[in-house]
Short mmCIF file of C-alpha atoms (C1' of nucleotides) in Angstrom, two decimals:
data_model
loop_
_atom_site.label_atom_id
_atom_site.label_comp_id
_atom_site.label_asym_id
_atom_site.label_seq_id
_atom_site.Cartn_x
_atom_site.Cartn_y
_atom_site.Cartn_z
CA MET A 1 -14.72 11.76 14.12
CA ASP A 2 -17.40 9.15 14.36
CA GLU A 3 -17.25 7.25 11.12
CA LYS A 4 -20.87 6.34 11.18
CA GLY A 5 -21.92 9.87 11.99
CA ARG A 6 -20.09 11.38 9.08
CA SER A 7 -22.20 12.74 6.32
CA LEU A 8 -22.12 10.53 3.32
CA LYS A 9 -20.58 11.87 0.18
CA ASN A 10 -22.09 10.07 -2.69
CA ASN A 11 -22.71 10.76 -6.30
CA ASN A 12 -26.22 9.59 -6.04
CA ASN A 13 -28.53 12.33 -4.83
CA MET A 14 -31.31 9.92 -4.06
CA GLU A 15 -29.03 8.02 -1.77
CA ASP A 16 -27.89 11.21 -0.12
CA GLU A 17 -31.42 11.78 0.97
CA MET A 18 -31.76 8.37 2.47
CA ASP A 19 -30.61 7.35 5.89
CA LEU A 20 -27.97 4.99 4.72
CA LYS A 21 -26.40 2.44 6.96
CA ARG A 22 -22.67 1.98 7.08
CA GLY A 23 -20.22 -0.23 8.80
CA PRO A 24 -20.32 -3.97 9.37
CA TRP A 25 -23.11 -5.93 7.78
CA THR A 26 -25.59 -7.74 9.95
CA ALA A 27 -26.75 -11.29 9.34
CA GLU A 28 -30.16 -9.95 8.44
CA GLU A 29 -28.71 -7.66 5.81
CA ASP A 30 -26.67 -10.48 4.39
CA PHE A 31 -29.75 -12.62 4.22
CA LYS A 32 -31.70 -9.93 2.42
CA LEU A 33 -28.95 -9.39 -0.08
CA MET A 34 -28.41 -13.08 -0.78
CA ASN A 35 -32.11 -13.71 -1.09
CA TYR A 36 -32.59 -10.89 -3.52
CA ILE A 37 -29.67 -11.86 -5.68
CA ALA A 38 -30.76 -15.49 -5.67
CA THR A 39 -34.08 -14.40 -7.09
CA HIS A 40 -33.17 -11.48 -9.28
CA GLY A 41 -29.50 -11.79 -9.95
CA GLU A 42 -26.69 -9.27 -9.66
CA GLY A 43 -26.30 -5.84 -11.17
CA ARG A 44 -28.05 -2.52 -10.90
CA TRP A 45 -26.73 -2.30 -7.40
CA ASN A 46 -28.34 0.95 -6.36
CA SER A 47 -31.82 -0.16 -7.29
CA LEU A 48 -31.04 -3.64 -6.01
CA SER A 49 -30.29 -2.17 -2.65
CA ARG A 50 -33.61 -0.37 -2.53
CA PHE A 51 -35.69 -3.25 -3.78
CA ALA A 52 -34.01 -5.62 -1.38
CA GLY A 53 -34.94 -3.33 1.47
CA LEU A 54 -31.36 -2.52 2.33
CA GLN A 55 -30.36 0.84 3.66
CA ARG A 56 -27.05 0.58 1.92
CA THR A 57 -25.39 2.15 -1.05
CA GLY A 58 -25.25 0.12 -4.19
CA LYS A 59 -21.52 0.09 -3.87
CA SER A 60 -21.69 -1.33 -0.41
CA CYS A 61 -24.02 -4.10 -1.60
CA ARG A 62 -21.82 -4.90 -4.53
CA LEU A 63 -18.73 -5.05 -2.37
CA ARG A 64 -20.40 -7.16 0.27
CA TRP A 65 -21.57 -9.60 -2.35
CA LEU A 66 -18.36 -9.80 -4.33
CA ASN A 67 -15.97 -9.92 -1.41
CA TYR A 68 -17.92 -11.93 1.07
CA LEU A 69 -21.27 -13.42 0.20
CA ARG A 70 -20.64 -14.83 -3.25
CA PRO A 71 -20.80 -18.60 -2.95
CA ASP A 72 -17.50 -19.12 -4.71
CA VAL A 73 -15.55 -16.81 -2.46
CA ARG A 74 -12.73 -18.71 -0.94
CA ARG A 75 -11.90 -18.00 2.66
CA GLY A 76 -8.98 -18.92 4.81
CA ASN A 77 -5.26 -18.68 4.54
CA ILE A 78 -3.52 -17.89 1.32
CA THR A 79 -1.85 -21.09 0.26
CA LEU A 80 1.75 -21.41 -0.79
CA GLU A 81 0.70 -21.81 -4.38
CA GLU A 82 -1.41 -18.72 -4.16
CA GLN A 83 1.42 -16.81 -2.55
CA LEU A 84 3.69 -17.80 -5.36
CA LEU A 85 1.16 -16.76 -7.96
CA ILE A 86 0.57 -13.44 -6.26
CA LEU A 87 4.26 -12.66 -6.13
CA GLU A 88 4.69 -13.74 -9.69
CA LEU A 89 1.75 -11.84 -11.07
CA HIS A 90 2.48 -8.75 -9.03
CA SER A 91 5.96 -8.69 -10.43
CA ARG A 92 4.39 -8.47 -13.83
CA TRP A 93 1.44 -6.22 -13.29
CA GLY A 94 2.07 -4.32 -10.11
CA ASN A 95 -0.94 -3.32 -8.05
CA ARG A 96 -3.46 -4.59 -10.55
CA TRP A 97 -5.29 -6.47 -7.86
CA SER A 98 -8.37 -7.31 -9.79
CA LYS A 99 -6.32 -8.61 -12.66
CA ILE A 100 -4.25 -10.72 -10.32
CA ALA A 101 -7.39 -11.97 -8.64
CA GLN A 102 -8.61 -13.34 -11.93
CA TYR A 103 -5.89 -15.93 -11.72
CA LEU A 104 -6.72 -16.97 -8.21
CA PRO A 105 -10.20 -18.45 -8.35
CA GLY A 106 -12.23 -17.63 -5.31
CA ARG A 107 -9.92 -14.92 -4.10
CA THR A 108 -10.96 -11.33 -4.29
CA ASP A 109 -8.86 -8.39 -5.29
CA ASN A 110 -9.41 -7.04 -1.81
CA GLU A 111 -8.02 -10.14 -0.20
CA ILE A 112 -4.97 -10.17 -2.42
CA LYS A 113 -4.41 -6.51 -1.79
CA ASN A 114 -4.63 -7.12 1.93
CA TYR A 115 -2.21 -10.00 1.68
CA TRP A 116 0.25 -7.85 -0.16
CA ARG A 117 0.00 -4.97 2.21
CA THR A 118 0.12 -6.97 5.40
CA ARG A 119 2.57 -9.70 4.49
CA VAL A 120 4.74 -8.66 1.62
CA GLN A 121 5.15 -5.05 2.56
CA LYS A 122 5.94 -6.11 6.08
CA HIS A 123 8.96 -7.96 4.84
CA ALA A 124 10.04 -5.02 2.76
CA LYS A 125 9.77 -2.92 5.84
CA GLN A 126 11.85 -5.41 7.77
CA LEU A 127 14.47 -5.19 5.09
CA LYS A 128 14.23 -1.43 5.26
CA CYS A 129 13.75 -1.13 1.59
CA ASP A 130 10.90 0.03 -0.52
CA VAL A 131 8.53 -2.68 -1.62
CA ASN A 132 8.83 -1.34 -5.14
CA SER A 133 12.58 -1.19 -5.14
CA GLN A 134 14.47 -3.40 -7.49
CA GLN A 135 16.36 -4.83 -4.58
CA PHE A 136 13.24 -6.07 -2.91
CA LYS A 137 11.85 -7.36 -6.18
CA ASP A 138 15.01 -9.31 -6.70
CA THR A 139 14.87 -10.64 -3.18
CA MET A 140 11.42 -11.94 -3.92
CA LYS A 141 12.38 -13.39 -7.24
CA TYR A 142 15.57 -15.07 -6.30
CA LEU A 143 14.97 -15.97 -2.69
CA TRP A 144 11.41 -15.83 -1.60
CA MET A 145 9.78 -17.34 -4.65
CA PRO A 146 12.27 -20.15 -5.05
CA ARG A 147 11.69 -20.98 -1.44
CA LEU A 148 7.97 -21.09 -2.02
CA VAL A 149 8.48 -23.38 -4.97
CA GLU A 150 10.61 -25.57 -2.80
CA ARG A 151 8.00 -25.73 -0.11
CA ILE A 152 5.25 -26.45 -2.58
CA GLN A 153 7.23 -29.29 -4.05
CA SER A 154 8.14 -30.55 -0.67
CA ALA A 155 4.51 -30.64 0.34
CA SER A 156 3.60 -32.21 -2.94
CA ALA A 157 6.27 -34.87 -2.52
CA SER A 158 5.08 -35.61 0.97
CA ALA A 159 1.55 -36.00 -0.25
CA ALA A 160 2.67 -38.24 -3.06
CA ALA A 161 4.75 -40.32 -0.70
CA ALA A 162 1.79 -40.73 1.56
CA ALA A 163 -0.39 -41.72 -1.33
CA THR A 164 1.85 -44.33 -2.86
CA THR A 165 4.82 -46.43 -1.99
CA THR A 166 6.23 -46.28 -5.48
CA THR A 167 8.73 -43.61 -6.25
CA THR A 168 9.65 -41.86 -9.40
CA THR A 169 13.13 -40.76 -10.10
CA GLY A 170 15.36 -39.46 -12.80
CA SER A 171 13.35 -38.10 -15.67
CA ALA A 172 10.27 -37.40 -13.69
CA THR A 173 9.19 -33.87 -14.20
CA THR A 174 9.07 -31.58 -11.28
CA SER A 175 5.63 -30.27 -10.72
CA SER A 176 3.45 -29.02 -8.01
CA CYS A 177 -0.25 -29.06 -7.67
CA ILE A 178 -2.34 -26.04 -7.07
CA THR A 179 -5.79 -26.61 -5.79
CA THR A 180 -8.27 -23.84 -6.01
CA SER A 181 -11.44 -23.05 -4.18
CA ASN A 182 -13.55 -24.70 -6.81
CA ASN A 183 -11.45 -27.79 -6.52
CA GLN A 184 -10.03 -26.84 -9.81
CA PHE A 185 -6.69 -28.37 -10.21
CA MET A 186 -3.78 -26.81 -11.90
CA THR A 187 -0.35 -28.19 -12.24
CA TYR A 188 2.82 -26.39 -12.83
CA ASP A 189 5.62 -28.15 -14.54
CA TYR A 190 8.78 -26.35 -13.61
CA ASN A 191 10.71 -28.12 -16.29
CA ASN A 192 8.44 -27.17 -19.08
CA ASN A 193 7.53 -23.71 -20.21
CA ASN A 194 4.42 -25.05 -21.85
CA ASN A 195 3.02 -26.00 -18.57
CA ASN A 196 -0.55 -26.52 -17.62
CA MET A 197 -0.73 -23.52 -15.41
CA GLY A 198 0.73 -21.35 -18.07
CA GLN A 199 -1.82 -22.59 -20.52
CA GLN A 200 -4.67 -22.32 -18.16
CA PHE A 201 -3.73 -19.04 -16.64
CA GLY A 202 -1.52 -17.59 -19.29
CA VAL A 203 1.06 -16.44 -16.86
CA MET A 204 4.19 -18.36 -17.57
CA SER A 205 4.93 -18.01 -21.21
CA ASN A 206 5.95 -14.47 -21.83
CA ASN A 207 9.06 -12.40 -21.77
CA ASP A 208 8.23 -10.04 -18.99
CA TYR A 209 10.24 -11.62 -16.26
CA ILE A 210 13.07 -9.87 -14.63
CA THR A 211 15.84 -12.16 -15.55
CA PRO A 212 19.31 -12.27 -14.17
CA GLU A 213 20.32 -10.49 -17.31
CA ASN A 214 18.14 -7.46 -16.88
CA SER A 215 18.02 -7.38 -13.14
CA SER A 216 19.77 -4.65 -11.30
CA VAL A 217 21.22 -7.31 -9.08
CA ALA A 218 23.16 -9.49 -11.39
CA VAL A 219 22.81 -13.19 -10.95
CA SER A 220 26.12 -14.32 -12.09
CA PRO A 221 26.94 -17.28 -14.23
CA VAL A 222 28.84 -20.26 -12.92
CA SER A 223 32.00 -18.54 -11.91
CA ASP A 224 30.31 -16.30 -9.46
CA LEU A 225 27.77 -18.69 -8.15
CA THR A 226 30.22 -21.39 -7.43
CA GLU A 227 31.75 -19.14 -4.90
CA TYR A 228 28.61 -19.18 -2.94
CA TYR A 229 27.98 -21.41 -0.08
CA SER A 230 27.05 -24.91 -1.02
CA ALA A 231 24.33 -25.66 1.42
CA PRO A 232 22.75 -29.03 0.78
CA ASN A 233 19.52 -28.26 -0.94
CA PRO A 234 16.63 -30.26 0.39
CA ASN A 235 15.22 -30.39 -3.07
CA PRO A 236 17.73 -29.06 -5.53
CA GLU A 237 15.60 -30.25 -8.41
CA TYR A 238 13.64 -27.07 -8.43
CA TYR A 239 16.56 -25.05 -9.53
CA SER A 240 16.52 -26.87 -12.82
CA GLY A 241 13.10 -25.54 -13.53
CA GLN A 242 12.42 -22.40 -15.40
CA MET A 243 9.60 -20.01 -15.06
CA GLY A 244 9.29 -18.09 -18.23
CA ASN A 245 12.69 -17.26 -19.59
CA SER A 246 15.49 -18.36 -17.34
CA TYR A 247 13.67 -17.26 -14.29
CA TYR A 248 15.66 -19.48 -12.05
CA PRO A 249 19.20 -20.50 -12.60
CA ASP A 250 19.50 -23.92 -14.16
CA GLN A 251 21.08 -26.45 -11.91
CA SER A 252 23.11 -27.82 -14.75
CA LEU A 253 24.77 -24.45 -14.88
CA VAL A 254 24.94 -23.35 -11.33
CA GLY A 255 24.24 -26.36 -9.22
CA PRO A 256 22.38 -26.01 -5.99
CA GLU A 257 24.57 -23.15 -4.91
CA LEU A 258 22.11 -20.49 -5.81
CA PHE A 259 22.82 -18.13 -3.04
CA PRO A 260 25.97 -16.34 -2.15
CA ASP A 261 27.78 -16.76 1.06
CA ASN A 262 26.01 -14.79 3.75
CA TYR A 263 23.11 -14.14 1.52
CA PHE A 264 20.60 -16.62 2.63
CA ASP A 265 17.65 -14.41 3.16
CA TYR A 266 15.70 -15.83 6.02
CA SER A 267 14.16 -12.49 6.82
CA GLY A 268 12.75 -12.36 3.34
CA LEU A 269 10.83 -15.51 3.95
CA LEU A 270 7.45 -15.77 5.48
CA ASP A 271 7.26 -16.53 9.11
CA GLU A 272 5.91 -19.96 8.37
CA ASP A 273 8.84 -20.55 6.09
CA LEU A 274 11.12 -20.09 8.99
CA THR A 275 9.00 -22.21 11.24
CA ALA A 276 8.79 -24.99 8.72
CA MET A 277 12.49 -24.86 8.10
CA GLN A 278 13.14 -24.90 11.76
CA GLU A 279 10.95 -27.90 12.21
CA GLN A 280 12.68 -29.92 9.55
CA SER A 281 15.33 -31.73 11.46
CA ASN A 282 17.15 -32.68 8.29
CA LEU A 283 17.66 -29.06 7.46
CA ASN A 284 20.67 -28.63 9.63
CA TRP A 285 22.30 -27.06 6.64
CA PHE A 286 20.91 -23.86 7.95
CA GLU A 287 22.89 -24.46 11.02
CA ASN A 288 25.93 -25.12 8.90
CA ILE A 289 25.67 -21.71 7.41
CA ASN A 290 25.20 -19.87 10.58
CA GLY A 291 27.17 -21.83 13.06
CA PRO A 292 26.20 -24.43 15.59
CA ALA A 293 22.71 -24.58 16.94
CA SER A 294 23.64 -23.03 20.19
CA SER A 295 24.84 -19.92 18.53
CA SER A 296 22.22 -19.83 15.82
CA ASP A 297 19.27 -19.82 18.12
CA SER A 298 19.08 -16.11 17.84
CA LEU A 299 18.48 -16.43 14.15
CA TRP A 300 15.01 -17.68 14.87
CA ASN A 301 14.34 -14.73 17.07
CA ILE A 302 15.71 -12.01 14.98
CA GLY A 303 15.57 -8.70 16.67
CA GLU A 304 15.61 -5.51 14.75
CA SER A 305 19.17 -4.81 15.58
CA ASP A 306 20.17 -8.22 14.30
CA GLU A 307 18.27 -7.63 11.16
CA ASP A 308 19.84 -4.27 10.67
CA PHE A 309 23.20 -5.87 11.02
CA TRP A 310 22.28 -8.64 8.69
CA PHE A 311 20.91 -6.27 6.13
CA LEU A 312 23.97 -4.12 6.24
CA GLN A 313 25.96 -7.25 5.68
CA GLN A 314 23.97 -7.99 2.59
CA GLN A 315 24.31 -4.48 1.33
CA GLN A 316 27.99 -4.72 1.82
CA GLN A 317 28.07 -8.04 0.09
CA LEU A 318 26.18 -6.62 -2.84
CA ASN A 319 28.42 -3.61 -3.04
CA ASN A 320 31.48 -5.77 -2.96
CA ASN A 321 30.35 -8.35 -5.44
CA GLY A 322 27.81 -6.49 -7.47
CA SER A 323 26.00 -9.76 -7.54
CA PHE A 324 24.33 -12.35 -5.43
"C1'" DA B 1 -4.51 -8.59 35.19
"C1'" DA B 2 -4.54 -4.94 32.27
"C1'" DA B 3 -2.70 -1.59 29.38
"C1'" DA B 4 -0.23 -0.95 25.19
"C1'" DC B 5 0.84 -2.45 20.97
"C1'" DC B 6 0.41 -4.92 16.64
"C1'" DC B 7 -1.82 -7.19 12.87
"C1'" DC B 8 -5.47 -8.49 9.88
"C1'" DC B 9 -9.10 -7.57 6.93
"C1'" DA B 10 -13.87 -5.92 6.01
"C1'" DA B 11 -15.56 -1.86 4.54
"C1'" DC B 12 -15.29 2.57 2.80
"C1'" DC B 13 -13.55 6.40 -0.18
"C1'" DG B 14 -12.41 8.93 -4.22
"C1'" DC B 15 -11.47 8.60 -8.74
"C1'" DC B 16 -12.11 6.88 -13.14
"C1'" DC B 17 -14.36 4.96 -17.25
"C1'" DA B 18 -18.16 3.18 -20.13
"C1'" DC B 19 -22.55 3.64 -21.51
"C1'" DC B 20 -26.73 5.89 -22.62
"C1'" DA B 21 -30.29 9.30 -23.34
"C1'" DC C 1 -21.41 17.28 -26.43
"C1'" DT C 2 -23.07 16.75 -21.82
"C1'" DG C 3 -24.82 15.05 -17.66
"C1'" DG C 4 -26.46 11.07 -15.10
"C1'" DT C 5 -25.78 6.46 -13.71
"C1'" DG C 6 -23.63 2.02 -12.97
"C1'" DG C 7 -19.74 -0.27 -12.10
"C1'" DG C 8 -14.72 -1.14 -11.36
"C1'" DC C 9 -10.39 -0.06 -9.38
"C1'" DG C 10 -6.61 1.06 -6.12
"C1'" DG C 11 -5.82 3.30 -1.78
"C1'" DT C 12 -7.03 3.92 2.96
"C1'" DT C 13 -9.22 3.39 7.41
"C1'" DG C 14 -10.49 1.60 11.74
"C1'" DG C 15 -12.50 -2.10 14.61
"C1'" DG C 16 -11.52 -6.17 16.77
"C1'" DG C 17 -8.79 -9.81 18.17
"C1'" DG C 18 -4.36 -11.48 19.39
"C1'" DT C 19 0.14 -10.66 21.44
"C1'" DT C 20 3.43 -8.39 24.18
"C1'" DT C 21 4.90 -5.71 27.96
#
DNA sequence: AAAACCCCCAACCGCCCACCA
DNA sequence: CTGGTGGGCGGTTGGGGGTTT
């Protein structure tokens, strides 16, 4: 059925009587809406629509303004920091998109929702598990998110190295910088629960995290983890950080060997993760896990059958160990 | 080259709640 | 209490552009 030809169901009788326009907004409509709001402000969307000379529902005007025309709307790719925040906040609140959006200045609930549906759920689908399953949640928490943290820190370190020739070592805290659309600047200190981001956004100082203790997939203490492959970690420092309560294993306890043998979840990573990893020539540890480059080429071009096989392997591994 | 397929995201929908007369 | 209205939310759709076959 022609979407635009469909009769409009709307609560507002007055609007039912009008010949309302639907579909994509034109530049002229945008201009009208922006002009009107600049003069009269937001709110009263139904009457705003009429007074602005727009043949649109109030809802449509509101949505267009909030999701697109608002001057502080941030456009463009979701950054690593934003991805991390989305995963983190979603793990706490579920599909509370508007609530999550509050912590990502400039991003709309719609955009976050779209990100989740297109990117995150895609990976769940690839893993052939439900996006709401504990298994997938754990995959995010123990594999995907740590990888994001790693990448954020790596980028941050690169930026710092480019900015100065001096280096900090030893007791330097591990932090990453999150820049927002408003050029707000938040830092996250992975070694300190009372971090700036937690204070500013109130997201990192509660007890809601799925910890290794309450997770359905047990993250074992030392004895188990030391059995896992000991791939050189490009930046093992991040493991020593904690998000909330023991969110990540402490390196002093488990060392860099976070992941079990055969459980490095490349398919749980974003595509750009894989690309970035591939591009880092010093990351031949990946090759070490999976064999020489010649035989690991296929890993970068995972077909469904390969993934199925891989996933079954992981399932088997989990069943055998009951842990990562 | 073009058809088929896939992905992204702007826009819409239905439902709900708060507020007010 | 009730009905009307405004506004917010999560879920869904479909057009368009990119990619693959």
